[in-house]
XYZ file of C-alpha atoms in Angstrom:
564
model
C 62.738 77.192 96.801
C 61.111 80.127 94.940
C 59.767 81.572 98.179
C 63.233 81.458 99.749
C 64.767 83.151 96.703
C 62.131 85.880 96.739
C 62.760 86.482 100.446
C 66.529 86.778 99.852
C 66.015 89.300 97.004
C 63.608 91.388 99.084
C 65.989 91.240 102.033
C 68.931 92.369 99.862
C 66.936 95.305 98.446
C 66.019 96.458 101.950
C 69.663 96.248 103.022
C 70.868 98.069 99.898
C 68.428 100.947 100.337
C 69.370 101.301 103.994
C 73.085 101.507 103.185
C 72.583 104.017 100.360
C 70.810 106.443 102.697
C 73.856 106.721 104.992
C 76.709 107.041 102.508
C 77.182 110.721 103.318
C 78.441 109.975 106.818
C 81.228 107.761 105.469
C 83.346 110.798 104.546
C 84.195 111.314 108.207
C 85.572 107.803 108.632
C 89.093 106.569 107.953
C 89.552 104.344 104.952
C 90.954 101.299 106.737
C 91.561 100.443 110.404
C 92.564 97.098 111.898
C 92.072 95.843 115.443
C 92.155 92.508 117.190
C 94.811 89.921 117.845
C 96.490 86.716 116.670
C 98.136 84.013 118.774
C 100.116 80.853 118.076
C 100.596 78.153 120.716
C 102.781 75.042 120.817
C 101.994 72.367 123.431
C 104.419 69.703 124.679
C 103.536 66.644 126.746
C 105.269 63.622 128.223
C 103.990 60.886 130.523
C 105.835 58.013 132.187
C 104.261 55.266 134.287
C 100.661 55.345 132.987
C 98.887 55.824 129.673
C 99.371 59.358 128.254
C 96.383 61.673 128.504
C 97.357 63.842 125.536
C 99.405 63.716 122.347
C 103.145 64.524 122.695
C 102.959 67.654 120.552
C 100.199 69.890 119.267
C 99.839 73.429 118.015
C 97.030 75.867 117.359
C 96.723 79.314 115.817
C 93.761 81.562 116.516
C 92.845 85.023 115.359
C 90.236 87.668 115.995
C 90.763 90.515 113.549
C 88.364 93.349 112.729
C 88.900 95.442 109.609
C 86.982 98.726 109.599
C 86.591 100.169 106.108
C 84.995 103.583 106.042
C 83.078 102.890 109.238
C 81.931 99.406 108.212
C 83.234 96.721 110.601
C 84.397 93.393 109.148
C 85.272 91.025 112.013
C 87.204 87.878 110.997
C 87.645 84.838 113.224
C 89.770 81.836 112.454
C 91.194 78.753 114.127
C 93.827 76.503 112.591
C 95.558 73.560 114.198
C 97.680 70.581 113.269
C 96.073 67.672 111.454
C 93.723 65.930 113.862
C 94.709 62.314 114.171
C 91.155 61.084 114.725
C 89.302 63.214 112.185
C 92.059 62.974 109.558
C 91.758 66.573 108.453
C 92.847 69.959 109.827
C 90.313 71.892 111.817
C 89.996 75.274 110.162
C 87.042 77.610 110.069
C 86.933 81.111 108.669
C 84.076 83.547 108.900
C 83.205 87.230 108.869
C 80.274 89.183 110.298
C 80.525 92.802 109.116
C 78.360 95.338 110.886
C 77.236 98.837 110.011
C 74.921 100.717 112.338
C 71.834 98.498 112.727
C 72.892 95.982 110.071
C 74.932 92.822 110.508
C 75.896 90.344 107.808
C 77.287 86.804 108.093
C 79.576 85.014 105.657
C 81.587 81.814 106.069
C 81.512 79.689 109.215
C 79.097 81.505 111.531
C 76.554 80.847 114.247
C 73.534 82.867 115.303
C 70.967 82.621 118.064
C 67.332 83.298 117.179
C 65.712 81.130 119.872
C 66.858 78.621 122.485
C 64.508 75.977 121.061
C 64.788 76.709 117.325
C 68.180 78.023 116.212
C 70.800 78.564 118.875
C 74.559 78.603 118.318
C 74.823 75.878 115.654
C 77.796 76.530 113.345
C 76.943 76.630 109.642
C 78.848 77.415 106.449
C 76.907 79.988 104.493
C 75.596 83.490 104.812
C 72.881 85.647 106.267
C 71.948 89.009 107.686
C 70.332 90.613 110.707
C 68.866 94.089 110.415
C 67.073 96.139 113.067
C 65.831 99.432 111.567
C 63.852 101.131 114.304
C 61.597 98.566 115.981
C 61.750 96.059 113.129
C 63.734 92.894 113.916
C 64.648 90.793 110.857
C 67.070 87.930 110.390
C 67.856 85.330 107.748
C 70.598 82.698 107.441
C 71.204 79.880 104.964
C 73.986 77.350 104.726
C 75.375 73.902 105.353
C 74.821 72.743 108.922
C 76.505 69.351 108.571
C 79.196 68.146 106.191
C 78.695 64.794 104.513
C 81.129 61.993 105.367
C 81.230 58.698 103.489
C 81.217 55.506 105.486
C 84.634 53.933 106.073
C 83.863 50.271 105.490
C 87.368 49.267 106.600
C 86.499 50.228 110.185
C 84.357 48.325 112.625
C 81.497 50.120 114.360
C 82.627 48.757 117.724
C 85.699 50.993 117.597
C 85.655 54.228 119.528
C 84.049 57.157 117.740
C 87.210 59.138 118.406
C 89.139 56.812 116.078
C 87.072 57.475 112.958
C 84.121 59.675 111.988
C 80.633 58.256 111.610
C 78.966 58.511 108.222
C 76.875 61.635 107.689
C 74.891 63.387 104.968
C 75.249 66.953 103.787
C 72.677 68.938 105.736
C 71.473 72.301 104.477
C 69.074 74.601 106.214
C 67.826 78.133 106.672
C 66.414 80.234 109.486
C 64.130 83.261 109.471
C 63.343 85.719 112.244
C 60.523 88.263 111.980
C 59.961 90.462 114.982
C 59.064 93.850 116.331
C 60.207 95.790 119.381
C 63.338 96.833 121.257
C 65.817 94.973 123.445
C 63.565 95.573 126.450
C 60.228 94.783 124.795
C 59.926 92.577 121.727
C 58.161 89.648 120.093
C 59.889 87.442 117.495
C 58.594 84.665 115.268
C 61.334 82.208 114.285
C 61.302 79.492 111.642
C 64.008 76.943 110.863
C 64.122 74.256 108.185
C 66.888 71.722 107.472
C 67.159 68.572 105.385
C 69.818 65.964 104.682
C 70.782 65.512 101.046
C 71.013 61.948 99.792
C 73.396 62.158 96.839
C 73.299 59.641 94.032
C 77.086 59.344 94.139
C 77.156 58.787 97.921
C 76.446 55.174 98.914
C 74.057 54.665 101.804
C 75.918 53.629 104.973
C 75.407 50.024 106.033
C 77.593 49.252 109.062
C 77.331 52.774 110.481
C 73.642 53.071 109.678
C 72.868 56.783 109.532
C 69.372 57.828 108.494
C 68.851 60.978 106.381
C 66.481 63.283 108.256
C 64.384 66.407 107.779
C 63.277 68.984 110.315
C 61.023 72.047 110.464
C 60.663 74.140 113.629
C 58.390 77.090 114.301
C 59.085 79.103 117.414
C 58.635 82.387 119.177
C 60.619 84.466 121.625
C 59.439 87.484 123.572
C 60.339 89.793 126.405
C 58.248 92.489 128.081
C 59.123 94.840 130.936
C 56.791 96.751 133.236
C 56.987 99.372 135.979
C 60.237 100.973 134.807
C 61.925 97.619 134.113
C 61.257 96.290 137.615
C 59.017 93.479 136.334
C 60.346 91.341 133.463
C 58.390 88.672 131.586
C 60.109 86.209 129.188
C 58.601 83.575 126.923
C 60.426 81.212 124.555
C 59.188 78.096 122.801
C 59.109 75.937 119.698
C 57.135 73.239 117.855
C 59.234 70.754 115.911
C 58.280 68.424 113.072
C 61.014 65.815 112.636
C 61.248 63.090 110.020
C 63.968 60.789 111.304
C 64.311 58.904 108.017
C 63.152 60.537 104.772
C 63.526 57.133 103.078
C 60.946 55.552 105.380
C 57.554 54.336 104.106
C 54.838 56.894 103.450
C 51.746 57.134 105.624
C 48.760 55.607 103.867
C 45.098 56.233 104.601
C 43.161 53.876 102.423
C 44.926 54.004 99.063
C 46.086 57.618 99.371
C 49.283 59.028 100.844
C 48.822 61.402 103.763
C 50.187 64.834 102.834
C 49.036 66.845 105.825
C 52.337 68.703 106.262
C 53.629 68.574 102.671
C 54.001 72.354 102.514
C 56.383 72.233 105.497
C 57.850 68.737 105.626
C 57.281 65.423 103.847
C 55.586 63.200 106.446
C 56.138 59.454 106.671
C 56.125 56.712 109.284
C 59.188 58.202 111.019
C 57.719 61.719 111.410
C 57.051 63.006 114.924
C 55.868 66.289 116.392
C 57.022 67.671 119.744
C 57.121 70.951 121.588
C 59.299 72.721 124.134
C 59.210 76.035 125.923
C 59.926 78.075 128.992
C 58.523 81.161 130.660
C 59.732 83.307 133.549
C 58.613 86.287 135.589
C 61.192 88.301 137.550
C 60.876 91.255 139.878
C 63.921 93.416 140.636
C 64.283 96.349 142.996
C 67.090 98.071 144.842
C 66.842 95.904 147.947
C 64.917 92.824 146.857
C 64.443 90.511 143.900
C 62.496 87.348 143.172
C 61.554 85.236 140.190
C 59.750 82.121 139.037
C 60.504 80.007 135.985
C 58.762 77.109 134.293
C 60.203 74.889 131.539
C 58.798 71.896 129.707
C 60.599 69.930 126.984
C 58.808 66.918 125.545
C 60.592 63.594 124.969
C 62.416 63.383 121.625
C 62.106 67.128 121.019
C 64.812 68.045 118.542
C 65.862 70.918 116.336
C 68.655 70.576 113.781
C 69.577 74.176 114.636
C 70.671 73.115 118.138
C 73.580 70.835 119.036
C 72.165 69.321 122.215
C 69.262 69.845 124.556
C 68.109 67.922 127.594
C 64.676 66.541 126.776
C 61.857 64.829 128.641
C 61.753 67.219 131.578
C 59.427 69.517 133.423
C 61.100 72.014 135.743
C 59.835 74.695 138.125
C 62.208 76.999 139.976
C 61.838 79.963 142.286
C 64.589 82.301 143.464
C 64.938 85.293 145.751
C 67.624 87.729 146.831
C 67.841 90.721 149.126
C 70.435 92.962 150.718
C 70.493 94.624 154.128
C 72.428 97.384 155.852
C 73.645 99.034 152.646
C 74.812 95.794 150.995
C 76.667 94.617 154.084
C 74.504 91.480 154.103
C 73.588 89.802 150.806
C 71.316 86.758 150.735
C 70.353 84.643 147.717
C 68.417 81.405 147.513
C 66.657 79.141 145.057
C 64.486 76.035 145.037
C 63.461 73.794 142.188
C 61.524 70.669 141.270
C 62.149 68.568 138.168
C 60.890 65.291 136.751
C 60.921 63.278 133.507
C 58.570 60.668 131.953
C 56.297 63.335 130.479
C 54.872 60.839 127.986
C 54.296 58.218 130.736
C 56.157 55.576 128.745
C 59.278 55.052 130.861
C 59.675 52.144 133.231
C 60.511 54.600 136.024
C 60.031 58.307 136.687
C 62.891 60.307 138.174
C 62.173 63.335 140.341
C 64.725 65.887 141.537
C 64.615 68.476 144.287
C 67.218 71.247 144.274
C 67.780 73.799 147.035
C 70.584 76.283 147.533
C 71.308 79.339 149.673
C 74.159 81.813 149.858
C 74.899 84.446 152.535
C 77.620 87.102 152.279
C 78.335 89.143 155.407
C 80.690 92.103 154.942
C 80.626 94.419 157.988
C 83.806 96.113 156.761
C 85.686 95.955 153.433
C 88.673 94.331 155.150
C 86.849 91.331 156.615
C 83.793 89.209 155.917
C 82.180 85.783 155.922
C 80.589 83.706 153.156
C 78.199 80.808 153.830
C 76.795 78.411 151.223
C 74.435 75.459 151.419
C 73.340 73.059 148.648
C 70.934 70.118 148.679
C 70.102 67.931 145.674
C 67.681 65.032 145.979
C 66.992 62.336 143.363
C 64.223 59.760 143.722
C 62.711 57.193 141.357
C 59.018 56.323 141.243
C 56.949 53.721 139.461
C 56.438 54.227 135.732
C 54.852 51.682 133.398
C 56.467 48.981 135.536
C 57.124 48.476 139.199
C 60.639 49.199 140.482
C 62.606 46.740 142.555
C 63.667 48.086 145.934
C 67.187 46.855 145.233
C 67.575 49.081 142.141
C 65.439 52.093 143.076
C 67.406 55.360 143.132
C 66.910 57.443 146.263
C 69.862 59.720 146.901
C 70.477 63.087 148.523
C 73.635 65.100 147.913
C 74.216 67.960 150.320
C 77.064 70.284 151.066
C 78.028 73.496 152.776
C 80.887 75.971 152.583
C 82.228 78.363 155.208
C 84.803 80.979 154.158
C 85.923 83.739 156.560
C 88.387 86.308 155.183
C 90.579 89.126 156.463
C 92.659 91.734 154.642
C 95.577 93.579 156.214
C 96.561 96.805 154.447
C 100.005 98.275 155.117
C 101.990 101.097 153.542
C 104.273 98.668 151.749
C 101.672 96.108 150.648
C 98.445 94.197 151.058
C 98.011 90.832 152.803
C 94.967 88.536 152.492
C 94.088 85.645 154.818
C 91.361 83.120 154.005
C 90.163 79.927 155.660
C 87.840 77.751 153.585
C 85.963 74.703 154.860
C 83.832 72.577 152.533
C 81.800 69.463 153.228
C 79.976 67.364 150.637
C 77.995 64.204 151.368
C 76.129 61.690 149.242
C 73.484 59.879 151.281
C 72.055 56.844 149.498
C 68.725 55.977 151.125
C 68.404 52.663 149.316
C 68.779 50.159 152.177
C 70.257 47.528 149.859
C 72.985 49.678 148.239
C 73.677 52.544 150.639
C 76.873 50.939 151.931
C 78.299 50.945 148.380
C 77.477 54.472 147.270
C 77.650 56.709 150.361
C 80.608 59.056 150.459
C 81.764 62.169 152.283
C 84.453 64.659 151.281
C 85.799 67.237 153.742
C 88.345 69.885 152.899
C 89.934 72.658 154.923
C 92.352 75.145 153.411
C 94.120 78.021 155.139
C 95.761 80.347 152.629
C 97.698 83.599 152.458
C 98.331 85.887 149.500
C 100.057 89.218 149.463
C 102.110 91.723 147.536
C 104.862 94.164 148.423
C 105.724 97.412 146.707
C 109.420 97.364 147.660
C 110.678 95.002 146.459
C 107.938 94.410 143.881
C 107.027 90.858 144.707
C 103.915 88.735 145.196
C 103.631 85.740 147.504
C 101.160 83.013 148.370
C 101.102 80.000 150.664
C 98.514 77.512 151.889
C 98.041 74.462 154.069
C 95.320 71.983 153.159
C 93.763 68.735 154.316
C 91.247 66.685 152.322
C 89.540 63.566 153.660
C 87.398 61.381 151.398
C 85.370 58.486 152.793
C 84.041 55.782 150.436
C 82.777 52.229 150.747
C 86.259 50.839 149.998
C 87.873 52.979 152.695
C 89.081 56.518 153.130
C 91.848 58.647 151.685
C 93.547 61.620 153.300
C 95.646 64.200 151.444
C 97.593 66.629 153.586
C 100.032 69.131 152.211
C 101.221 72.636 151.635
C 101.982 74.902 148.714
C 103.993 78.066 148.234
C 104.517 80.433 145.354
C 106.314 83.630 144.504
C 106.194 86.073 141.626
C 108.509 88.885 140.611
C 108.852 91.369 137.740
C 112.111 92.222 135.949
C 113.307 94.555 133.202
C 110.988 97.386 134.218
C 108.021 94.983 134.404
C 108.537 93.693 130.867
C 109.288 90.231 132.225
C 106.925 88.772 134.814
C 107.764 85.433 136.381
C 106.145 83.212 138.972
C 106.656 79.755 140.334
C 104.976 77.452 142.808
C 105.528 74.132 144.547
C 102.838 71.878 146.032
C 103.555 68.794 148.108
C 100.888 66.460 149.442
C 101.181 63.409 151.666
C 98.676 60.673 150.834
C 97.083 58.045 153.083
C 94.712 55.168 152.363
C 92.832 53.512 155.241
C 95.276 55.003 157.730
C 98.386 53.737 155.923
C 100.918 55.698 153.910
C 100.082 55.717 150.196
C 102.941 57.790 148.825
C 103.104 61.462 147.985
C 102.625 63.925 145.147
C 104.945 66.762 144.149
C 103.809 69.407 141.668
C 106.078 72.168 140.326
C 105.061 75.044 138.104
C 107.063 77.780 136.367
C 105.568 80.552 134.239
C 106.927 83.596 132.446
C 105.355 86.446 130.509
C 107.614 88.687 128.424
C 106.507 91.902 126.699
C 108.541 91.913 123.472
C 107.115 95.185 122.253
C 104.126 97.270 123.213
C 101.618 94.840 121.689
C 103.591 91.617 121.421
C 103.886 89.054 124.184
C 105.579 85.722 124.723
C 104.154 83.356 127.349
C 105.706 80.131 128.591
C 104.430 77.628 131.132
C 105.937 74.443 132.559
C 104.183 71.958 134.885
C 105.839 68.849 136.249
C 104.126 66.269 138.488
C 105.734 63.364 140.344
C 103.241 60.962 141.874
C 104.516 58.095 144.027
C 101.890 55.555 145.054
C 102.135 52.445 147.198
C 98.552 51.221 146.763
C 97.286 50.970 143.183
C 93.647 50.990 144.312
C 93.515 54.790 144.412
C 96.263 55.881 142.007
C 99.450 54.749 140.281
C 102.983 56.124 140.229
C 103.755 58.389 137.286
C 105.774 61.390 136.107
C 103.960 63.927 133.940
C 105.330 66.943 132.044
C 103.123 69.604 130.463
C 104.462 72.734 128.792
C 103.406 75.342 126.302
C 104.797 78.455 124.653
C 102.551 81.089 123.115
C 103.236 84.155 121.007
C 100.484 86.775 120.742
C 100.140 90.132 119.078
C 97.382 92.715 119.411
C 96.767 95.710 117.211
């Protein structure tokens, strides 16, 4: 703890000296300026016929306000909503990150990103600073990363986690970044340490057994550019020591306790070490670009400074893009391979192949054609055990998109015409299960959108047909939609509405229809104050309950916002 305190004092002295050297320039700045915005939204909901998908009423207030005092920016962010019924407490977080030249400070609920594998976007309650004088890159944060919650012994663990919170310990941690360089060329060392606090007045959870843990992660992040920024090299990685249960038995060697990592973390029988990282090399020019990327994340890799990360994977990808005829033809493509079971302990290894390509042809600004193709393959192979042919995964998902477009420009308005065709297929190559999992979805949509100057009005219309084929049969949705928008009161009031009707079929027989209606309005109260309202109403009539059920659904909201 003494080393952390000394670092904080040194950091504060550096920041203080830096500020004192620039006080003379503050005379030119205004004393106080405010900018940002605040909004308040009320949501209404009603469902008849099936279980509701949302609560009947909810509200939320958000704000993003920056106070500038003599040139020093103090941005404030807050979110406040009604009492959450599942968490049993209001969700409210307040934080500020003032900045001045190359200094940035954090106070309250904040999140920072030092490295993808060490500390990346995790919200904490505390403080910190980031300073970048010249080519020096320094950062430090400290705070509470998880709030302790006592176990509710009146609840059963089999209940949904959305009905009550799981027990948790207070988790405190800190992160340090030491680096050198600029945004184009730099190297950073990053360290993060966090530990759960087991309080004497907090009983250990029994039903919801939550283990107090400890974590230390050392990482690095770098970027280097060459040949006038045409060649870019990135490297990011981390090594994590994780003790899953600090109350677990110590590691004994003979009659002595192993203390190999005592200066970083207290090791015991639940302590593991893992690593993760990625590297990439990209080349960019005016007419051509390509890149390769490699990533490897070991099983059970974890950092308490990250919410979630996909682990147990090795991935290689390559991409390329080029343009021809002065950007009239743009082509992009990528290919990738991925697999798990890096520790060779799983019963089966899963391998993925991913390919995609995109072509944009634009001979003239008024017309063009877009083509897309995607192919994703997933196959299982033998791990520590043999795999039964009846359960082996061997699937390929492919799809393509064709979208021609045309724009008609007239003196009184602009008219756009688009036809979009999409096709997506899942091909299950398992001979025992293919008849149950194969499916194909085809969709064709012909749409029009346009606007007129006199009268000032916007319009849109479309005709669509979607056919889905599954093992239980096929569904067809055919319909049309139309919408119109118009401004009133010298454009202070903007309104629009739309209607969509679809006719549904199941295995060639009528399966009802769906009617969707939407109304929206946006009113400018004053120069920086707005009132928005939105109403959506859906009537679904079904004859076959296999696909859907009959219901009426109403969704509406009203929002007031002010900017300054």
